[in-house]
Amino acid sequence: MIAIIDYDAGNIKSVEKAMQLLGQDVTITRDRETILNADKVILPGVGAFGDAMEKIHQYGLYEVIHEVVRKQTPFLGICLGLQLLFERSDETPGVEGLGVLKGEILRIPEQEGLKIPHMGWNSLEFQNNGRLFKGLPKDPYVYFVHSYYLKAEDESIVTATTQYSTTIHASVEQGNVFACQFHPEKSSDVGIQILKNFVEL
């Protein structure tokens, strides 16, 4: 069973649908035992960093997420779910993230001719043999919606980057923790393959 963590963020339903498409048994939940007993756990989300961390604390999910990581259960953060795994964000100064991974979330720099938020399809450049990208062609296009981007402290955990006004760390992997800034559930066949690779870990 795959548990999708419910902390009132947007985008949860589309992740559930994509997983069901892959024939997975999926539960949207914030129940501690259900999350800890899941085979895999997903932290999706669209929304603001500060509000999200407030909800995570309010629903007692902070400790649960850390426990899932300690248990070595495969864990996938998507979009805001990636950002929350890190230490802090320019979006809400002074609010601490989950701190599962080291790095910070910065605002995408202004650049003439580029709109922020960054919305649309960008190609990924792979590095460090990401397990989520098994069987994918070189430079595949995926769908992004974000105004802030990840700068990971340790580049060896970065498995994909994209260029949009700056180099964006678009995907990371460390042990049982995986995360994508883009939306695999909205990225057509490429995205479905990425989710399938996660399911098959």
Coordinates of N, CA and C in Angstrom, one line a residue:
M1 N 0.8 -1.2 0.0 CA 0.0 0.0 0.0 C 0.9 1.3 0.0
I2 N 0.4 2.3 -0.8 CA 1.2 3.5 -0.8 C 0.4 4.6 0.0
A3 N 1.0 5.2 0.9 CA 0.4 6.3 1.7 C 0.7 7.6 1.1
I4 N -0.3 8.4 0.8 CA 0.0 9.8 0.4 C -0.4 10.7 1.6
I5 N 0.6 11.5 2.0 CA 0.4 12.3 3.2 C -0.5 13.4 3.0
D6 N -1.5 13.5 3.8 CA -2.5 14.6 3.6 C -2.3 15.7 4.7
Y7 N -1.8 16.8 4.2 CA -1.6 18.0 5.1 C -2.3 19.2 4.6
D8 N -3.4 19.0 3.9 CA -4.2 20.0 3.3 C -3.6 20.8 2.1
A9 N -2.6 20.2 1.5 CA -1.9 20.9 0.3 C -2.7 20.5 -0.9
G10 N -2.5 21.4 -2.0 CA -3.1 21.1 -3.3 C -2.4 19.9 -4.0
N11 N -3.0 19.4 -5.0 CA -2.4 18.4 -5.9 C -2.4 17.0 -5.4
I12 N -3.0 16.7 -4.3 CA -3.0 15.4 -3.8 C -3.8 14.4 -4.6
K13 N -4.9 14.8 -5.1 CA -5.8 14.0 -5.9 C -5.1 13.5 -7.2
S14 N -4.4 14.4 -7.9 CA -3.8 14.0 -9.2 C -2.7 13.0 -9.0
V15 N -2.0 13.0 -7.8 CA -1.0 12.0 -7.5 C -1.7 10.7 -7.2
E16 N -2.8 10.7 -6.5 CA -3.5 9.5 -6.2 C -4.0 8.9 -7.5
K17 N -4.5 9.7 -8.5 CA -5.0 9.2 -9.7 C -3.9 8.5 -10.5
A18 N -2.7 9.1 -10.6 CA -1.6 8.6 -11.3 C -1.2 7.2 -10.7
M19 N -1.2 7.1 -9.4 CA -0.8 5.9 -8.8 C -1.8 4.8 -9.0
Q20 N -3.1 5.2 -9.0 CA -4.2 4.2 -9.3 C -4.0 3.7 -10.8
L21 N -3.6 4.6 -11.7 CA -3.4 4.2 -13.1 C -2.3 3.1 -13.2
L22 N -1.4 3.2 -12.2 CA -0.3 2.1 -12.2 C -0.8 0.9 -11.4
G23 N -2.1 0.9 -11.1 CA -2.6 -0.3 -10.4 C -2.3 -0.4 -8.9
Q24 N -1.9 0.7 -8.3 CA -1.5 0.7 -6.9 C -2.7 0.9 -5.9
D25 N -2.5 0.3 -4.8 CA -3.5 0.5 -3.7 C -3.0 1.8 -2.9
V26 N -3.8 2.8 -3.0 CA -3.4 4.1 -2.5 C -4.3 4.6 -1.4
T27 N -3.7 5.2 -0.3 CA -4.5 5.8 0.8 C -4.0 7.2 1.0
I28 N -5.0 8.2 1.0 CA -4.6 9.6 1.4 C -4.9 9.7 2.9
T29 N -3.9 10.0 3.6 CA -4.0 9.8 5.1 C -3.1 10.8 5.9
R30 N -3.5 11.0 7.1 CA -2.5 11.7 8.0 C -2.5 10.8 9.3
D31 N -2.9 9.6 9.2 CA -2.9 8.7 10.4 C -1.5 8.1 10.5
R32 N -1.0 8.2 11.7 CA 0.4 7.8 12.0 C 0.7 6.3 11.6
E33 N -0.2 5.5 12.2 CA 0.0 4.0 12.0 C -0.1 3.6 10.5
T34 N -1.1 4.2 9.8 CA -1.2 3.9 8.4 C 0.0 4.3 7.6
I35 N 0.6 5.5 7.9 CA 1.8 6.0 7.2 C 3.0 5.1 7.5
L36 N 3.1 4.7 8.8 CA 4.3 3.9 9.2 C 4.2 2.5 8.7
N37 N 3.0 2.0 8.4 CA 2.9 0.6 7.9 C 2.8 0.5 6.4
A38 N 2.9 1.7 5.7 CA 2.8 1.7 4.2 C 4.1 1.1 3.6
D39 N 4.0 0.6 2.4 CA 5.2 0.1 1.7 C 6.0 1.2 1.2
K40 N 5.3 2.3 0.8 CA 5.9 3.5 0.2 C 5.1 4.7 0.7
V41 N 5.8 5.9 0.8 CA 5.1 7.1 1.2 C 5.4 8.2 0.3
I42 N 4.4 9.0 0.0 CA 4.5 10.2 -0.9 C 4.1 11.4 -0.2
L43 N 4.9 12.5 -0.3 CA 4.6 13.8 0.2 C 4.4 14.7 -1.0
P44 N 3.2 14.9 -1.5 CA 3.0 15.7 -2.6 C 2.8 17.2 -2.2
G45 N 2.3 18.0 -3.0 CA 1.9 19.4 -2.5 C 2.2 20.5 -3.5
V46 N 1.2 21.4 -3.4 CA 1.3 22.7 -4.1 C 0.8 23.7 -3.0
G47 N 1.6 24.7 -2.8 CA 1.2 25.7 -1.7 C 2.4 26.4 -1.2
A48 N 2.2 27.1 0.0 CA 3.3 27.9 0.5 C 4.1 27.1 1.6
F49 N 5.4 27.3 1.7 CA 6.3 26.6 2.6 C 5.8 26.7 4.0
G50 N 5.6 28.0 4.5 CA 5.3 28.3 5.9 C 4.0 27.6 6.3
D51 N 3.0 27.8 5.5 CA 1.7 27.2 5.8 C 1.8 25.7 5.9
A52 N 2.5 25.1 4.9 CA 2.7 23.7 4.9 C 3.4 23.1 6.2
M53 N 4.4 23.8 6.6 CA 5.1 23.4 7.8 C 4.2 23.5 9.0
E54 N 3.4 24.6 9.0 CA 2.5 24.7 10.2 C 1.5 23.6 10.2
K55 N 1.0 23.2 9.1 CA 0.0 22.0 9.0 C 0.7 20.7 9.4
I56 N 2.0 20.5 9.0 CA 2.7 19.3 9.3 C 2.9 19.2 10.8
H57 N 3.2 20.3 11.5 CA 3.3 20.3 12.9 C 1.9 20.1 13.6
Q58 N 0.9 20.8 13.1 CA -0.4 20.7 13.6 C -1.0 19.3 13.6
Y59 N -0.7 18.6 12.5 CA -1.2 17.2 12.4 C -0.3 16.1 12.9
G60 N 0.8 16.6 13.6 CA 1.7 15.6 14.2 C 2.5 14.8 13.2
L61 N 2.7 15.4 12.0 CA 3.4 14.7 10.9 C 4.9 14.8 10.9
Y62 N 5.4 15.8 11.6 CA 6.9 16.0 11.5 C 7.6 14.8 12.0
E63 N 7.2 14.3 13.1 CA 7.9 13.1 13.7 C 7.7 11.8 12.8
V64 N 6.4 11.7 12.3 CA 6.0 10.6 11.5 C 6.9 10.5 10.2
I65 N 7.1 11.7 9.6 CA 8.0 11.7 8.4 C 9.4 11.3 8.7
H66 N 9.9 11.8 9.8 CA 11.3 11.4 10.2 C 11.4 9.9 10.5
E67 N 10.3 9.4 11.1 CA 10.3 7.9 11.4 C 10.3 7.1 10.1
V68 N 9.5 7.5 9.1 CA 9.4 6.8 7.8 C 10.8 6.8 7.2
V69 N 11.5 7.9 7.3 CA 12.9 8.0 6.7 C 13.8 7.1 7.5
R70 N 13.7 7.1 8.8 CA 14.6 6.2 9.6 C 14.3 4.7 9.4
K71 N 13.0 4.4 9.1 CA 12.6 3.0 8.8 C 13.1 2.5 7.4
Q72 N 13.6 3.5 6.6 CA 14.1 3.1 5.3 C 13.0 2.8 4.3
T73 N 11.8 3.3 4.6 CA 10.6 3.1 3.7 C 10.9 4.1 2.5
P74 N 10.7 3.6 1.3 CA 10.9 4.5 0.1 C 9.9 5.7 0.2
F75 N 10.5 6.9 0.1 CA 9.7 8.1 0.4 C 9.9 9.1 -0.8
L76 N 8.9 9.6 -1.3 CA 8.9 10.5 -2.5 C 8.3 11.9 -2.2
G77 N 9.1 13.0 -2.3 CA 8.5 14.3 -2.2 C 8.3 14.9 -3.6
I78 N 7.2 15.5 -3.8 CA 6.9 16.1 -5.1 C 6.6 17.6 -5.0
C79 N 7.3 18.4 -5.8 CA 7.1 19.9 -5.8 C 7.3 20.5 -4.4
L80 N 6.3 21.0 -3.8 CA 6.4 21.6 -2.4 C 6.9 20.4 -1.5
G81 N 6.5 19.2 -1.8 CA 7.0 18.1 -1.0 C 8.5 17.9 -1.0
L82 N 9.2 18.2 -2.2 CA 10.6 18.3 -2.2 C 11.1 19.4 -1.3
Q83 N 10.6 20.6 -1.5 CA 11.1 21.8 -0.8 C 11.0 21.6 0.8
L84 N 10.0 21.0 1.2 CA 9.8 20.8 2.7 C 10.8 19.9 3.3
L85 N 11.4 19.0 2.5 CA 12.4 18.1 3.0 C 13.7 18.8 3.4
F86 N 13.9 20.0 2.9 CA 15.1 20.7 3.2 C 15.0 21.6 4.4
E87 N 16.1 22.4 4.6 CA 16.2 23.1 5.9 C 15.4 24.4 6.0
R88 N 15.3 25.2 4.9 CA 14.7 26.5 5.0 C 14.3 27.0 3.6
S89 N 13.5 28.0 3.5 CA 13.0 28.5 2.2 C 13.0 30.1 2.3
D90 N 13.4 30.7 1.2 CA 13.2 32.2 1.0 C 11.8 32.6 1.1
E91 N 10.9 31.6 0.8 CA 9.5 32.0 0.8 C 8.9 32.4 2.2
T92 N 9.5 31.7 3.2 CA 9.0 32.0 4.6 C 10.3 32.0 5.5
P93 N 11.0 33.1 5.5 CA 12.2 33.2 6.3 C 11.9 32.9 7.8
G94 N 12.8 32.2 8.4 CA 12.6 31.9 9.9 C 11.8 30.7 10.2
V95 N 11.2 30.1 9.1 CA 10.5 28.8 9.3 C 11.4 27.7 8.9
E96 N 11.5 26.7 9.8 CA 12.4 25.6 9.5 C 11.6 24.5 8.8
G97 N 12.3 23.9 7.8 CA 11.7 22.8 7.0 C 11.9 21.5 7.8
L98 N 11.6 20.4 7.2 CA 11.8 19.1 7.8 C 13.2 18.8 8.1
G99 N 14.2 19.3 7.3 CA 15.6 19.1 7.6 C 16.0 17.7 7.4
V100 N 15.3 16.9 6.5 CA 15.7 15.5 6.2 C 16.9 15.6 5.3
L101 N 17.0 16.6 4.5 CA 18.1 16.7 3.5 C 18.7 18.1 3.8
K102 N 20.0 18.3 3.4 CA 20.6 19.6 3.6 C 20.6 20.4 2.4
G103 N 20.2 21.7 2.6 CA 20.1 22.6 1.4 C 19.0 23.6 1.7
E104 N 18.9 24.6 0.8 CA 17.9 25.6 1.0 C 17.1 25.9 -0.3
I105 N 15.9 26.5 -0.1 CA 15.0 26.8 -1.2 C 15.1 28.3 -1.5
L106 N 15.5 28.7 -2.7 CA 15.7 30.1 -3.0 C 14.7 30.5 -4.0
R107 N 14.5 31.8 -4.1 CA 13.6 32.4 -5.1 C 14.3 32.3 -6.5
I108 N 13.6 32.0 -7.5 CA 14.1 32.0 -8.9 C 14.5 33.4 -9.2
P109 N 15.7 33.6 -9.6 CA 16.1 35.0 -9.9 C 15.4 35.6 -11.1
E110 N 15.0 36.9 -11.1 CA 14.4 37.5 -12.2 C 15.3 37.5 -13.4
Q111 N 14.7 37.3 -14.6 CA 15.5 37.4 -15.8 C 14.6 37.8 -16.9
E112 N 15.1 38.8 -17.7 CA 14.2 39.3 -18.7 C 13.7 38.2 -19.6
G113 N 12.4 38.3 -19.9 CA 11.8 37.3 -20.8 C 11.4 36.0 -20.2
L114 N 11.7 35.9 -18.9 CA 11.3 34.7 -18.1 C 10.2 35.0 -17.1
K115 N 9.1 34.3 -17.1 CA 8.1 34.5 -16.1 C 8.3 33.7 -14.9
I116 N 7.9 34.4 -13.7 CA 7.9 33.7 -12.5 C 6.5 33.8 -11.9
P117 N 5.8 32.7 -11.5 CA 6.3 31.4 -11.4 C 6.7 30.8 -12.8
H118 N 7.7 29.8 -12.7 CA 8.1 29.0 -13.8 C 7.0 28.0 -14.0
M119 N 6.3 28.1 -15.1 CA 5.2 27.1 -15.4 C 5.4 26.6 -16.7
G120 N 5.5 25.3 -16.8 CA 5.6 24.7 -18.2 C 6.6 23.6 -18.2
W121 N 6.9 23.2 -19.5 CA 7.8 22.0 -19.7 C 9.2 22.4 -19.9
N122 N 10.1 21.7 -19.2 CA 11.5 21.9 -19.3 C 12.2 20.5 -19.3
S123 N 13.4 20.5 -20.0 CA 14.1 19.2 -20.1 C 15.0 19.0 -18.9
L124 N 15.2 17.8 -18.5 CA 16.0 17.4 -17.4 C 17.4 16.9 -17.9
E125 N 18.4 17.3 -17.2 CA 19.7 16.8 -17.5 C 20.1 15.9 -16.3
F126 N 20.3 14.6 -16.6 CA 20.6 13.6 -15.6 C 22.0 13.6 -15.1
Q127 N 22.2 13.3 -13.8 CA 23.5 13.0 -13.3 C 23.4 12.1 -12.1
N128 N 24.5 11.5 -11.7 CA 24.6 10.6 -10.5 C 23.6 9.4 -10.6
N129 N 23.3 8.9 -11.8 CA 22.5 7.7 -11.9 C 21.2 7.6 -11.1
G130 N 20.3 8.5 -11.2 CA 19.1 8.4 -10.4 C 18.3 7.2 -10.7
R131 N 17.9 6.5 -9.6 CA 17.1 5.3 -9.8 C 15.7 5.6 -10.3
L132 N 15.2 6.8 -10.1 CA 13.8 7.2 -10.6 C 13.8 7.3 -12.1
F133 N 15.0 7.4 -12.7 CA 15.0 7.8 -14.2 C 15.4 6.6 -15.0
K134 N 15.4 5.4 -14.4 CA 15.7 4.2 -15.2 C 14.9 4.0 -16.4
G135 N 15.5 3.7 -17.5 CA 14.7 3.5 -18.7 C 14.2 4.7 -19.5
L136 N 14.6 5.9 -19.0 CA 14.1 7.1 -19.7 C 15.1 7.6 -20.7
P137 N 14.7 8.2 -21.8 CA 15.6 8.8 -22.8 C 16.3 10.0 -22.2
K138 N 17.4 10.4 -22.9 CA 18.2 11.5 -22.5 C 17.3 12.8 -22.6
D139 N 17.5 13.8 -21.7 CA 16.9 15.1 -21.8 C 15.4 15.0 -21.9
P140 N 14.7 14.3 -21.1 CA 13.2 14.2 -21.3 C 12.6 15.5 -20.7
Y141 N 11.4 15.8 -21.2 CA 10.7 17.0 -20.8 C 9.7 16.6 -19.7
V142 N 9.6 17.5 -18.6 CA 8.7 17.3 -17.5 C 8.1 18.6 -17.2
Y143 N 7.0 18.6 -16.4 CA 6.2 19.8 -16.1 C 6.5 20.4 -14.8
F144 N 6.8 21.7 -14.8 CA 7.1 22.4 -13.6 C 6.1 23.5 -13.3
V145 N 5.8 23.8 -12.0 CA 5.1 25.0 -11.6 C 5.7 25.4 -10.2
H146 N 6.5 26.4 -10.3 CA 7.1 26.9 -9.0 C 7.8 28.2 -9.1
S147 N 7.9 28.9 -8.0 CA 8.6 30.2 -8.0 C 9.9 30.1 -7.2
Y148 N 10.1 29.0 -6.5 CA 11.3 28.8 -5.7 C 12.0 27.5 -6.1
Y149 N 13.3 27.4 -5.9 CA 14.0 26.3 -6.4 C 15.0 25.8 -5.4
L150 N 15.4 24.5 -5.5 CA 16.3 23.9 -4.6 C 17.8 24.1 -4.9
K151 N 18.5 24.5 -3.9 CA 20.0 24.4 -4.0 C 20.5 23.5 -2.9
A152 N 20.7 22.3 -3.3 CA 21.2 21.2 -2.4 C 22.6 21.5 -1.9
E153 N 22.9 21.2 -0.7 CA 24.2 21.5 -0.1 C 25.2 20.5 -0.7
D154 N 24.7 19.2 -0.9 CA 25.6 18.2 -1.4 C 25.2 17.8 -2.8
E155 N 26.0 18.2 -3.8 CA 25.6 17.9 -5.2 C 25.6 16.4 -5.5
S156 N 26.1 15.6 -4.7 CA 26.1 14.2 -5.0 C 24.7 13.5 -4.9
I157 N 23.8 14.2 -4.2 CA 22.4 13.7 -4.1 C 21.6 14.2 -5.3
V158 N 22.1 15.1 -6.1 CA 21.3 15.7 -7.2 C 21.3 14.7 -8.4
T159 N 20.1 14.3 -8.8 CA 20.0 13.3 -9.9 C 19.6 13.9 -11.2
A160 N 19.0 15.2 -11.1 CA 18.6 15.9 -12.4 C 18.6 17.4 -12.1
T161 N 19.0 18.1 -13.2 CA 18.9 19.6 -13.1 C 18.2 20.1 -14.3
T162 N 17.7 21.3 -14.2 CA 17.1 22.0 -15.4 C 17.6 23.5 -15.3
Q163 N 17.5 24.1 -16.4 CA 17.9 25.5 -16.5 C 16.7 26.4 -16.6
Y164 N 16.5 27.3 -15.7 CA 15.5 28.4 -15.9 C 15.9 29.6 -15.1
S165 N 16.6 30.5 -15.7 CA 17.2 31.7 -15.1 C 18.4 31.3 -14.3
T166 N 18.5 30.0 -13.8 CA 19.6 29.6 -13.0 C 19.6 28.0 -13.1
T167 N 20.6 27.4 -12.5 CA 20.6 25.9 -12.5 C 19.7 25.5 -11.3
I168 N 18.7 24.7 -11.6 CA 17.8 24.3 -10.6 C 18.0 22.8 -10.4
H169 N 18.2 22.5 -9.1 CA 18.3 21.0 -8.7 C 16.9 20.5 -8.7
A170 N 16.6 19.7 -9.8 CA 15.2 19.3 -10.1 C 14.8 18.0 -9.5
S171 N 15.8 17.2 -9.1 CA 15.5 15.9 -8.5 C 16.7 15.5 -7.6
V172 N 16.4 14.9 -6.5 CA 17.4 14.4 -5.6 C 17.1 13.0 -5.1
E173 N 18.1 12.2 -4.7 CA 18.0 10.9 -4.1 C 19.0 10.7 -3.0
Q174 N 18.6 10.3 -1.9 CA 19.6 10.0 -0.8 C 19.0 8.8 0.0
G175 N 19.6 7.6 -0.1 CA 19.1 6.5 0.6 C 17.7 6.1 0.1
N176 N 16.8 6.1 1.0 CA 15.4 5.8 0.7 C 14.6 7.0 0.4
V177 N 15.2 8.2 0.3 CA 14.5 9.5 0.1 C 14.7 10.0 -1.3
F178 N 13.6 10.2 -2.0 CA 13.6 10.7 -3.4 C 12.7 11.9 -3.5
A179 N 13.1 12.9 -4.3 CA 12.2 14.1 -4.5 C 12.4 14.7 -5.8
C180 N 11.3 15.2 -6.3 CA 11.3 15.9 -7.6 C 10.6 17.3 -7.5
Q181 N 11.2 18.3 -8.0 CA 10.6 19.7 -8.0 C 9.5 19.7 -9.1
F182 N 9.6 19.0 -10.1 CA 8.6 18.9 -11.2 C 7.5 18.0 -10.7
H183 N 6.4 17.9 -11.6 CA 5.3 17.1 -11.3 C 5.2 15.8 -12.2
P184 N 5.7 14.7 -11.7 CA 5.7 13.5 -12.5 C 4.2 13.1 -12.9
E185 N 3.3 13.4 -12.0 CA 1.9 13.0 -12.3 C 1.3 13.9 -13.4
K186 N 2.0 15.0 -13.8 CA 1.5 15.8 -14.9 C 2.4 15.8 -16.1
S187 N 3.4 14.9 -16.0 CA 4.4 14.9 -17.0 C 4.3 13.8 -18.0
S188 N 3.1 13.4 -18.4 CA 2.8 12.4 -19.4 C 3.5 11.1 -19.2
D189 N 3.9 10.5 -20.3 CA 4.6 9.1 -20.2 C 5.8 9.1 -19.4
V190 N 6.6 10.2 -19.6 CA 7.9 10.3 -18.8 C 7.6 10.2 -17.3
G191 N 6.6 11.0 -16.9 CA 6.2 11.1 -15.5 C 5.7 9.8 -15.0
I192 N 4.9 9.1 -15.8 CA 4.4 7.8 -15.4 C 5.5 6.8 -15.2
Q193 N 6.5 6.8 -16.1 CA 7.7 5.9 -16.0 C 8.4 6.2 -14.7
I194 N 8.6 7.5 -14.3 CA 9.2 7.9 -13.1 C 8.5 7.3 -11.9
L195 N 7.2 7.5 -11.9 CA 6.4 6.9 -10.8 C 6.4 5.4 -10.7
K196 N 6.4 4.8 -11.9 CA 6.5 3.3 -12.0 C 7.9 2.9 -11.4
N197 N 9.0 3.6 -11.7 CA 10.3 3.3 -11.1 C 10.2 3.4 -9.6
F198 N 9.5 4.4 -9.1 CA 9.4 4.5 -7.6 C 8.6 3.3 -7.0
V199 N 7.5 3.0 -7.7 CA 6.7 1.8 -7.2 C 7.5 0.6 -7.2
E200 N 8.4 0.4 -8.2 CA 9.2 -0.8 -8.3 C 10.5 -0.9 -7.5
L201 N 10.8 0.1 -6.7 CA 12.0 0.2 -5.9 C 12.0 -1.0 -4.9

